[in-house]
Coordinates of C-alpha atoms in Angstrom, one line a residue:
Chain P
X1 CA -74.5 -30.3 16.2
X2 CA -76.0 -32.6 14.2
X3 CA -77.6 -35.9 15.0
X4 CA -76.6 -39.0 13.5
X5 CA -77.9 -42.4 14.0
X6 CA -75.0 -44.6 15.6
X7 CA -76.2 -48.2 15.8
X8 CA -78.7 -50.2 17.8
X9 CA -76.7 -51.6 20.6
X10 CA -77.4 -51.4 24.1
X11 CA -76.1 -48.3 24.5
X12 CA -78.0 -47.5 28.0
X13 CA -76.9 -45.3 31.1
X14 CA -76.7 -45.8 33.9
X15 CA -76.8 -48.9 34.4
X16 CA -76.5 -50.8 38.0
X17 CA -74.1 -53.2 38.9
X18 CA -75.8 -56.1 41.3
X19 CA -74.8 -59.5 42.4
X20 CA -77.9 -61.8 41.7
X21 CA -78.0 -64.9 44.1
X22 CA -79.8 -68.3 43.8
X23 CA -79.1 -71.8 45.1
X24 CA -77.8 -74.0 42.4
X25 CA -77.6 -77.6 42.7
X26 CA -77.9 -77.1 46.8
X27 CA -75.4 -74.3 47.1
X28 CA -75.3 -70.5 47.0
X29 CA -74.1 -68.9 43.5
X30 CA -73.6 -65.1 42.9
X31 CA -73.7 -63.7 39.5
X32 CA -73.0 -60.1 38.7
X33 CA -75.6 -58.6 36.9
X34 CA -76.5 -55.3 35.2
X35 CA -80.0 -56.1 33.6
X36 CA -81.5 -55.3 36.4
X37 CA -84.4 -52.7 37.8
X38 CA -87.4 -52.1 39.4
X39 CA -90.8 -53.1 37.5
X40 CA -93.6 -52.3 39.8
X41 CA -94.1 -50.1 42.9
X42 CA -96.6 -51.5 45.3
X43 CA -96.1 -54.5 45.8
X44 CA -92.2 -54.1 44.7
X45 CA -91.3 -56.2 41.6
X46 CA -87.8 -56.4 40.4
X47 CA -86.7 -57.7 37.0
X48 CA -83.5 -59.6 36.4
X49 CA -82.3 -60.5 33.0
X50 CA -79.8 -63.3 32.6
X51 CA -78.0 -64.8 29.7
X52 CA -79.8 -68.3 29.1
X53 CA -76.7 -69.8 29.6
X54 CA -76.0 -69.1 33.1
X55 CA -75.6 -71.1 35.7
X56 CA -77.9 -69.5 37.9
X57 CA -81.1 -69.8 35.9
X58 CA -82.0 -73.3 36.7
X59 CA -81.6 -72.5 40.1
X60 CA -84.1 -69.7 40.5
X61 CA -86.3 -72.1 38.1
X62 CA -86.1 -75.0 40.9
X63 CA -86.5 -72.9 43.9
X64 CA -88.6 -70.3 42.6
X65 CA -86.5 -67.7 44.7
X66 CA -83.5 -65.0 44.0
X67 CA -82.1 -62.3 45.6
X68 CA -80.5 -58.9 44.3
X69 CA -77.6 -57.9 46.5
X70 CA -76.2 -54.4 46.2
X71 CA -72.4 -54.4 46.6
X72 CA -70.7 -51.3 47.6
X73 CA -67.8 -49.6 45.6
X74 CA -65.0 -51.3 47.8
X75 CA -66.4 -54.6 47.0
X76 CA -66.2 -53.8 42.9
X77 CA -63.1 -56.4 42.5
X78 CA -65.1 -59.4 43.9
X79 CA -68.1 -57.9 42.0
X80 CA -66.3 -58.0 38.9
X81 CA -64.8 -61.4 39.7
X82 CA -68.3 -63.2 40.0
X83 CA -69.0 -61.8 36.7
X84 CA -65.7 -63.2 35.2
X85 CA -66.5 -67.1 36.6
X86 CA -69.1 -68.9 35.8
X87 CA -70.5 -71.2 38.8
X88 CA -70.3 -74.3 36.3
X89 CA -66.5 -74.0 36.8
X90 CA -65.9 -72.3 40.2
X91 CA -67.6 -72.9 43.5
X92 CA -68.5 -69.3 44.5
X93 CA -70.5 -70.2 47.6
X94 CA -67.4 -69.3 49.8
X95 CA -66.9 -66.3 48.5
X96 CA -69.0 -64.4 51.1
X97 CA -70.8 -65.0 54.2
X98 CA -74.3 -66.3 53.0
X99 CA -77.3 -65.8 55.0
X100 CA -81.1 -66.6 54.2
X101 CA -84.3 -64.9 55.1
X102 CA -88.1 -65.6 54.9
X103 CA -87.9 -67.5 51.8
X104 CA -85.4 -69.9 53.1
X105 CA -83.8 -70.8 49.5
X106 CA -82.7 -67.4 48.3
X107 CA -78.9 -67.0 49.4
X108 CA -77.8 -63.6 50.5
X109 CA -74.4 -61.7 50.6
X110 CA -73.8 -60.6 54.2
X111 CA -71.0 -58.2 53.1
X112 CA -73.5 -56.3 50.7
X113 CA -74.9 -53.2 52.3
X114 CA -78.3 -53.8 51.0
X115 CA -80.3 -57.3 49.9
X116 CA -83.5 -57.9 48.4
X117 CA -85.1 -61.1 49.2
X118 CA -87.1 -62.2 45.9
X119 CA -90.0 -64.6 45.2
X120 CA -90.2 -65.7 41.6
X121 CA -93.4 -64.6 39.9
X122 CA -92.7 -64.9 36.4
X123 CA -90.2 -65.4 33.8
X124 CA -90.1 -64.3 30.1
X125 CA -88.1 -66.0 27.5
X126 CA -86.5 -63.4 24.9
X127 CA -83.8 -64.3 22.5
X128 CA -80.8 -64.7 24.6
X129 CA -81.8 -63.7 27.7
X130 CA -84.2 -64.8 30.2
X131 CA -86.2 -62.3 32.3
X132 CA -87.3 -63.2 35.8
X133 CA -89.4 -60.8 37.5
X134 CA -89.8 -61.1 41.6
X135 CA -91.4 -59.6 44.4
X136 CA -89.2 -58.3 47.0
X137 CA -90.6 -59.9 49.9
X138 CA -88.1 -58.4 52.2
X139 CA -84.8 -56.3 52.3
X140 CA -82.0 -56.7 54.7
X141 CA -79.3 -54.1 55.8
X142 CA -77.3 -52.8 58.7
X143 CA -77.6 -50.2 60.6
X144 CA -74.6 -48.4 59.5
X145 CA -75.9 -48.3 56.0
X146 CA -79.5 -46.5 57.2
X147 CA -80.7 -43.0 57.9
X148 CA -83.9 -43.0 59.6
X149 CA -84.5 -46.5 59.1
X150 CA -84.1 -46.4 55.4
X151 CA -81.1 -47.1 53.2
X152 CA -78.7 -43.9 52.6
X153 CA -77.1 -44.1 48.9
X154 CA -74.2 -42.0 50.4
X155 CA -73.6 -45.2 53.0
X156 CA -74.3 -47.6 50.4
X157 CA -71.9 -46.6 48.0
X158 CA -73.7 -48.6 45.2
X159 CA -71.7 -49.3 41.8
X160 CA -72.8 -47.8 38.4
X161 CA -72.1 -49.8 35.5
X162 CA -71.4 -48.2 31.9
X163 CA -71.7 -50.0 28.8
X164 CA -69.2 -50.1 26.0
X165 CA -66.2 -48.8 27.7
X166 CA -66.9 -51.4 30.0
X167 CA -66.3 -48.9 33.4
X168 CA -67.7 -49.0 37.3
X169 CA -67.9 -45.9 38.7
X170 CA -68.9 -44.3 42.1
X171 CA -72.2 -42.3 42.6
X172 CA -71.1 -38.3 42.2
X173 CA -71.9 -35.0 43.1
X174 CA -75.5 -34.3 44.3
X175 CA -77.4 -32.4 41.6
X176 CA -81.0 -32.1 43.3
X177 CA -84.0 -33.3 44.8
X178 CA -86.5 -35.4 42.6
X179 CA -90.0 -34.0 42.3
X180 CA -88.7 -31.2 43.6
X181 CA -86.1 -29.1 41.4
X182 CA -88.7 -29.2 38.4
X183 CA -90.6 -27.0 40.5
X184 CA -88.4 -24.0 39.6
X185 CA -88.3 -24.8 36.0
X186 CA -90.1 -22.5 33.8
X187 CA -91.0 -23.8 30.5
X188 CA -90.8 -21.2 27.7
X189 CA -93.6 -22.5 25.6
X190 CA -96.0 -23.0 28.4
X191 CA -98.3 -20.6 29.6
X192 CA -97.2 -18.4 32.5
X193 CA -100.0 -19.4 35.0
X194 CA -98.9 -22.8 34.9
X195 CA -98.5 -24.2 38.5
X196 CA -96.7 -27.3 38.5
X197 CA -96.7 -27.5 42.4
X198 CA -100.2 -28.0 42.6
X199 CA -100.7 -30.8 40.1
X200 CA -100.9 -34.4 41.0
X201 CA -101.6 -33.0 44.8
X202 CA -104.7 -35.3 44.7
X203 CA -103.6 -38.3 42.6
X204 CA -104.6 -41.4 44.4
X205 CA -103.4 -44.6 42.7
X206 CA -105.6 -47.3 43.2
X207 CA -104.8 -50.4 45.0
X208 CA -105.1 -52.6 42.0
X209 CA -102.7 -55.4 43.3
X210 CA -105.0 -57.0 45.9
X211 CA -106.4 -59.8 43.5
X212 CA -103.5 -60.2 41.2
X213 CA -102.2 -63.4 40.9
X214 CA -98.8 -64.0 39.2
X215 CA -98.3 -67.1 37.1
X216 CA -95.9 -69.5 39.4
Chain F
X1 CA -72.8 -55.4 62.6
X2 CA -75.9 -57.5 62.4
X3 CA -78.0 -57.7 59.5
X4 CA -81.8 -56.5 60.0
X5 CA -84.9 -56.7 58.2
X6 CA -85.9 -53.2 57.0
X7 CA -89.0 -53.7 55.0
X8 CA -90.1 -54.7 51.4
X9 CA -90.0 -51.4 49.7
X10 CA -88.2 -50.8 46.3
X11 CA -84.7 -50.1 47.8
X12 CA -83.1 -50.9 44.7
X13 CA -79.9 -48.8 43.8
X14 CA -78.7 -47.4 41.5
X15 CA -81.4 -46.2 39.1
X16 CA -81.1 -44.3 35.8
X17 CA -83.5 -41.2 35.1
X18 CA -84.6 -41.2 31.6
X19 CA -87.1 -39.6 29.6
X20 CA -89.6 -41.9 27.6
X21 CA -91.2 -40.3 24.4
X22 CA -94.3 -41.6 22.8
X23 CA -96.7 -39.8 20.5
X24 CA -100.0 -39.3 22.4
X25 CA -103.3 -38.2 20.7
X26 CA -100.9 -37.1 17.7
X27 CA -98.2 -35.1 19.9
X28 CA -95.2 -36.1 21.3
X29 CA -95.0 -36.6 25.1
X30 CA -92.2 -37.2 27.5
X31 CA -92.5 -38.7 31.0
X32 CA -89.6 -39.1 33.4
X33 CA -88.8 -43.1 34.3
X34 CA -86.5 -44.5 36.4
X35 CA -88.1 -48.4 36.0
X36 CA -85.8 -48.6 32.9
X37 CA -83.1 -50.9 31.6
X38 CA -81.9 -53.5 29.3
X39 CA -83.6 -57.2 29.0
X40 CA -81.7 -58.7 25.9
X41 CA -78.6 -58.2 24.7
X42 CA -78.7 -59.1 21.4
X43 CA -80.8 -57.9 19.5
X44 CA -81.0 -55.1 22.0
X45 CA -84.2 -55.2 24.1
X46 CA -85.2 -52.4 26.7
X47 CA -88.0 -52.7 29.3
X48 CA -89.7 -49.7 30.5
X49 CA -92.0 -49.7 33.2
X50 CA -95.0 -47.2 33.8
X51 CA -97.7 -47.0 36.1
X52 CA -100.9 -47.5 34.2
X53 CA -102.3 -44.4 35.0
X54 CA -99.9 -42.5 32.9
X55 CA -100.8 -40.5 30.0
X56 CA -98.1 -42.3 27.9
X57 CA -99.3 -45.8 28.1
X58 CA -102.1 -45.7 25.4
X59 CA -99.6 -43.9 23.0
X60 CA -97.1 -46.5 23.3
X61 CA -100.0 -49.2 22.6
X62 CA -101.5 -47.1 19.6
X63 CA -98.3 -46.6 17.8
X64 CA -96.3 -49.4 19.1
X65 CA -93.4 -47.5 19.2
X66 CA -91.4 -45.4 22.1
X67 CA -88.1 -43.8 22.9
X68 CA -85.8 -43.8 25.7
X69 CA -84.0 -40.4 25.6
X70 CA -80.9 -39.9 28.2
X71 CA -80.8 -36.6 29.9
X72 CA -77.4 -35.1 30.7
X73 CA -77.1 -33.7 34.5
X74 CA -77.6 -30.3 33.2
X75 CA -81.0 -31.3 32.2
X76 CA -81.9 -32.4 35.6
X77 CA -84.6 -29.4 36.4
X78 CA -86.3 -30.1 32.9
X79 CA -86.4 -34.0 33.3
X80 CA -87.7 -33.6 37.0
X81 CA -90.4 -31.3 35.4
X82 CA -91.3 -34.0 33.1
X83 CA -92.2 -36.2 36.0
X84 CA -94.1 -33.4 37.8
X85 CA -96.6 -32.6 35.5
X86 CA -98.9 -35.1 33.4
X87 CA -99.2 -34.8 29.5
X88 CA -103.1 -34.6 30.3
X89 CA -102.8 -31.7 32.0
X90 CA -100.0 -29.8 30.2
X91 CA -98.6 -30.2 26.6
X92 CA -95.3 -31.2 27.0
X93 CA -94.8 -31.6 23.2
X94 CA -92.9 -28.0 22.8
X95 CA -90.5 -28.4 25.9
X96 CA -87.8 -29.8 23.4
X97 CA -87.0 -30.0 19.9
X98 CA -88.5 -33.3 18.7
X99 CA -87.2 -35.6 16.0
X100 CA -88.2 -38.9 14.5
X101 CA -86.0 -41.6 13.2
X102 CA -86.7 -45.0 11.1
X103 CA -90.0 -45.8 12.8
X104 CA -91.5 -42.6 12.4
X105 CA -94.0 -42.4 15.3
X106 CA -91.3 -42.6 18.3
X107 CA -90.7 -38.9 19.1
X108 CA -87.1 -38.1 20.3
X109 CA -85.6 -35.7 22.1
X110 CA -82.7 -33.5 20.4
X111 CA -81.5 -32.0 23.5
X112 CA -80.8 -35.3 25.1
X113 CA -77.2 -36.6 24.5
X114 CA -78.6 -40.1 23.5
X115 CA -81.7 -41.5 22.1
X116 CA -82.8 -44.8 21.7
X117 CA -85.5 -45.5 19.2
X118 CA -87.9 -48.6 19.9
X119 CA -90.3 -50.6 18.7
X120 CA -93.0 -52.3 20.9
X121 CA -92.4 -56.3 21.2
X122 CA -94.4 -57.0 23.9
X123 CA -96.4 -55.7 27.0
X124 CA -96.5 -57.2 30.3
X125 CA -99.7 -55.8 33.0
X126 CA -98.4 -55.9 36.5
X127 CA -100.5 -54.6 39.5
X128 CA -99.8 -51.2 39.3
X129 CA -97.5 -50.8 36.4
X130 CA -97.3 -52.0 33.1
X131 CA -93.9 -53.3 31.6
X132 CA -93.0 -52.2 27.9
X133 CA -90.6 -54.3 26.0
X134 CA -89.2 -53.0 22.8
X135 CA -86.3 -53.7 20.7
X136 CA -83.9 -50.5 20.4
X137 CA -84.1 -50.3 16.6
X138 CA -81.4 -47.3 15.9
X139 CA -79.7 -45.3 18.4
X140 CA -78.6 -41.3 17.9
X141 CA -76.4 -39.0 19.2
X142 CA -73.9 -36.3 18.3
X143 CA -70.3 -36.2 17.7
X144 CA -69.4 -34.2 20.9
X145 CA -71.0 -37.0 22.9
X146 CA -69.1 -40.1 21.3
X147 CA -65.3 -41.4 21.6
X148 CA -64.5 -43.7 18.4
X149 CA -68.1 -43.5 17.4
X150 CA -69.4 -44.6 20.7
X151 CA -71.5 -43.2 23.3
X152 CA -69.0 -42.0 26.3
X153 CA -70.6 -41.9 29.8
X154 CA -68.1 -38.9 30.5
X155 CA -69.6 -36.9 27.8
X156 CA -73.2 -37.7 28.0
X157 CA -73.0 -37.4 32.1
X158 CA -76.3 -39.2 32.7
X159 CA -78.3 -38.6 35.6
X160 CA -78.3 -41.3 38.6
X161 CA -81.6 -41.7 40.3
X162 CA -82.0 -42.7 44.0
X163 CA -85.0 -43.9 45.6
X164 CA -86.4 -43.0 49.2
X165 CA -84.0 -40.0 49.4
X166 CA -85.3 -39.1 46.0
X167 CA -82.3 -37.4 44.7
X168 CA -80.6 -36.9 41.4
X169 CA -76.6 -37.8 41.6
X170 CA -73.8 -36.9 39.0
X171 CA -71.6 -40.2 37.9
X172 CA -68.6 -39.8 40.1
X173 CA -65.0 -41.2 40.3
X174 CA -63.9 -44.3 37.9
X175 CA -63.3 -47.3 40.2
X176 CA -61.9 -49.7 37.3
X177 CA -62.6 -51.8 34.5
X178 CA -65.4 -54.4 34.0
X179 CA -64.3 -57.8 33.3
X180 CA -61.0 -56.7 34.2
X181 CA -60.3 -55.6 38.0
X182 CA -61.9 -59.2 39.0
X183 CA -59.1 -60.9 37.1
X184 CA -56.9 -59.8 40.3
X185 CA -59.0 -60.8 42.9
X186 CA -57.6 -63.9 44.9
X187 CA -60.4 -65.6 46.6
X188 CA -59.4 -67.0 49.8
X189 CA -61.5 -70.1 49.6
X190 CA -60.9 -71.0 46.0
X191 CA -57.6 -73.1 45.3
X192 CA -54.3 -71.3 44.3
X193 CA -54.4 -72.9 40.6
X194 CA -57.4 -71.1 39.7
X195 CA -56.8 -69.2 36.3
X196 CA -59.9 -66.6 35.9
X197 CA -58.4 -65.3 32.8
X198 CA -58.8 -68.6 30.9
X199 CA -62.3 -69.1 31.8
X200 CA -64.9 -68.2 29.2
X201 CA -62.6 -67.3 26.5
X202 CA -64.0 -70.0 24.1
X203 CA -67.6 -69.5 25.4
X204 CA -69.7 -68.6 22.1
X205 CA -73.4 -67.7 22.8
X206 CA -75.5 -69.5 20.0
X207 CA -77.6 -67.2 18.0
X208 CA -80.8 -67.9 19.2
X209 CA -82.5 -64.9 17.9
X210 CA -83.0 -65.8 14.3
X211 CA -86.4 -67.3 14.6
X212 CA -87.6 -65.4 17.3
X213 CA -91.0 -63.7 16.7
X214 CA -92.1 -61.6 19.6
X215 CA -95.6 -61.3 20.3
X216 CA -97.0 -57.8 18.8

């Protein structure tokens, strides 16, 4: 079938559904956010992009802290609700049990299986949105969502969001393991002596982060 | 159950699995990327974060263009393969049928159900990674992946990536519609006269983008 140009909208799949927390005017506020993802592996930096008109933004700037809370599929209704109503009109501080961690001012949702506590490093102004880049200083969970001390996606049951059709989805069937299933892939166009297993084994990323001083 | 601090790793769920394309040394190259997401709604800006050591980065900087290709679940092996082997050691230009669009220098993968053609606007240096923010100037797909002219997640079948356990997943069961299922949510702590349906109807975001001049 022929490729055709469709348009230049934000046709990106799949997206996460998260609840971004910040103290605004001294109270916890939680906003549903799909424009959120990792931007640096180590130290772990996360990016959250919010429409400039959101009630949350001044709170992040004031405290220089925020949280990214991962709701489970059974929290889909309340997650959607937090995206329907603005903190400027509705007090969302009592929707959840809030707890605080190391940074003291990043409110986190006890009911969410996973919470990422973030220190604001940098913000970036785009036409409609504002990008907040934060360092994840700590993560919080409960024993029931962990396997060998680490978060387990099958226990967390995060929500996938799809744009355009505007739907929330569960995580489905396991396809296979990353950095693994490709090892058996035999590219037709590349020589038969190619051994992907041996490539990259000695790759050691330099630790660049030591003297890194992000803008405050 | 009690919340406990687990660590400050990149425990973010769910993540996408994309193939980022760029011309490097005059040839198309494709890299598997999970650190990718939308950062501005209109115009549509996308962010791609790549380890500084990747072969792809100089190509993006040179051409000021790149692509984000959304592979379907049945392309998981070749997607994983593109993350296992570096373009510096293996020529990945012939793995796929490459096509070009408006920008002429952003190679895109014909086999991927959805292709986002991007013009580099800005880059941001972080300790380990480099963030490339691009405007999606056009999107491409095939009739078989569209419903009413728009991409359909059930036809595209994008791949969800999970960190730590390092797995690829299919999209699962539909939970419900965004900006909708929350309307029936009745918060216990908020007054019973609260009507979420009527909030935000008159919200009109200003068109801020007109005079926006991103750094090149």
